[in-house]
XYZ file of C-alpha atoms in Angstrom:
140
model
C -1.092 9.729 -31.378
C -2.609 6.316 -30.618
C 0.408 5.287 -28.511
C 0.243 8.556 -26.593
C -3.470 8.123 -25.846
C -2.788 4.560 -24.705
C 0.030 5.813 -22.470
C -2.301 8.335 -20.831
C -4.986 5.701 -20.285
C -2.459 3.252 -18.787
C -1.023 5.881 -16.451
C -4.453 6.870 -15.203
C -5.566 3.285 -14.766
C -2.369 2.218 -13.014
C -2.678 5.158 -10.626
C -6.289 4.249 -9.826
C -5.326 0.601 -9.343
C -2.451 1.509 -7.004
C -4.746 3.725 -4.933
C -7.407 1.021 -4.730
C -4.902 -1.665 -3.752
C -3.536 0.646 -1.071
C -7.076 1.131 0.255
C -7.606 -2.641 0.355
C -4.383 -3.200 2.289
C -4.658 -4.237 5.894
C -4.108 -1.384 8.353
C -0.363 -1.801 8.742
C 0.561 1.888 8.916
C 3.551 1.407 6.614
C 2.748 3.897 3.897
C 3.545 3.353 0.254
C 7.295 3.964 0.642
C 7.562 1.474 3.492
C 5.736 -1.155 1.455
C 7.972 -0.390 -1.539
C 11.117 -0.859 0.577
C 9.868 -4.170 1.967
C 8.949 -5.239 -1.561
C 12.434 -4.454 -2.877
C 14.027 -6.468 -0.074
C 11.587 -9.337 -0.652
C 12.344 -9.494 -4.387
C 16.069 -8.752 -4.350
C 17.392 -9.796 -0.958
C 19.770 -7.726 1.179
C 20.479 -4.255 -0.217
C 22.158 -1.047 0.848
C 20.115 2.102 1.392
C 21.633 3.505 -1.809
C 20.540 0.455 -3.792
C 16.998 0.726 -2.444
C 16.929 4.443 -3.248
C 18.137 3.806 -6.799
C 15.532 1.088 -7.344
C 12.768 3.366 -6.044
C 14.196 6.421 -7.838
C 14.447 8.538 -4.707
C 17.321 10.239 -2.900
C 18.932 8.056 -0.195
C 18.351 10.828 2.369
C 14.603 10.585 1.806
C 14.656 6.960 2.979
C 16.372 7.672 6.294
C 13.174 8.145 8.290
C 11.375 5.266 6.553
C 14.247 2.857 7.203
C 14.486 3.954 10.845
C 10.756 3.348 11.298
C 10.894 -0.076 9.627
C 13.863 -1.033 11.801
C 12.126 0.225 14.955
C 9.090 -1.927 14.094
C 11.344 -4.958 13.634
C 10.498 -5.263 9.932
C 14.067 -4.898 8.674
C 17.523 -5.521 10.105
C 20.749 -3.681 9.309
C 24.021 -5.558 9.170
C 27.484 -4.073 8.924
C 29.400 -5.240 5.861
C 32.313 -7.359 7.131
C 34.520 -6.103 4.261
C 33.625 -2.399 4.537
C 32.690 -1.199 8.019
C 31.204 2.031 6.598
C 28.653 0.085 4.585
C 25.473 -1.510 5.946
C 23.148 -3.932 4.241
C 19.453 -4.036 4.995
C 17.516 -7.280 5.135
C 13.868 -8.124 5.482
C 13.167 -9.652 8.900
C 10.817 -12.598 9.372
C 8.254 -10.184 10.794
C 8.683 -7.869 7.795
C 8.262 -10.776 5.391
C 5.099 -11.893 7.170
C 3.612 -8.384 7.135
C 4.441 -7.924 3.452
C 2.884 -11.288 2.598
C -0.279 -10.323 4.499
C -0.360 -7.031 2.606
C 0.061 -8.770 -0.753
C -2.592 -11.342 0.122
C -5.195 -8.733 1.045
C -4.525 -6.895 -2.224
C -4.520 -10.114 -4.249
C -7.732 -11.328 -2.598
C -9.584 -8.133 -3.483
C -8.263 -8.049 -7.049
C -8.969 -11.745 -7.706
C -12.519 -11.338 -6.402
C -13.072 -8.256 -8.573
C -11.744 -10.035 -11.666
C -13.830 -13.141 -11.007
C -17.101 -11.338 -10.313
C -16.928 -8.336 -12.644
C -15.306 -9.684 -15.799
C -16.502 -12.305 -18.243
C -14.136 -15.100 -19.369
C -13.035 -13.204 -22.485
C -12.250 -10.066 -20.482
C -10.306 -12.139 -17.943
C -8.239 -13.671 -20.766
C -7.543 -10.237 -22.274
C -6.530 -8.905 -18.863
C -4.155 -11.851 -18.367
C -2.580 -11.119 -21.741
C -2.355 -7.396 -20.949
C -0.587 -8.138 -17.652
C 2.141 -9.994 -19.547
C 2.467 -7.173 -22.061
C 2.781 -4.616 -19.249
C 5.549 -6.714 -17.701
C 7.385 -6.577 -21.041
C 7.073 -2.784 -21.109
C 8.347 -2.466 -17.553
C 11.327 -4.727 -18.252
C 12.390 -2.638 -21.265
């Protein structure tokens, strides 16, 4: 039961953290799915819409509007695959990279300030350790 209680606490806390980080984000109008798409492209490079959908665990059709909006804003670029003309890859544009970096910085600035001012050194060390442990769980 201890693991289950921990799982519930982690889910609740991660949801609250995600909501707070979203609130701290600069007013970019991207929405969480748009930010997630830009993040996937930033981490993994050029991808197809199907690959993005699989990584985000959504149906490819549900990304159609998001991808069109990101492309219209100049945040992504679509390129036709030279080997398969039916296939398109999606890349992060320079403007998209800059906007994503600004978004990450505003979130990181708020979180770093909160950690520095609200936690004592021992709590900061425990949080650092917990972050590594959470990464291990997510990589499993």
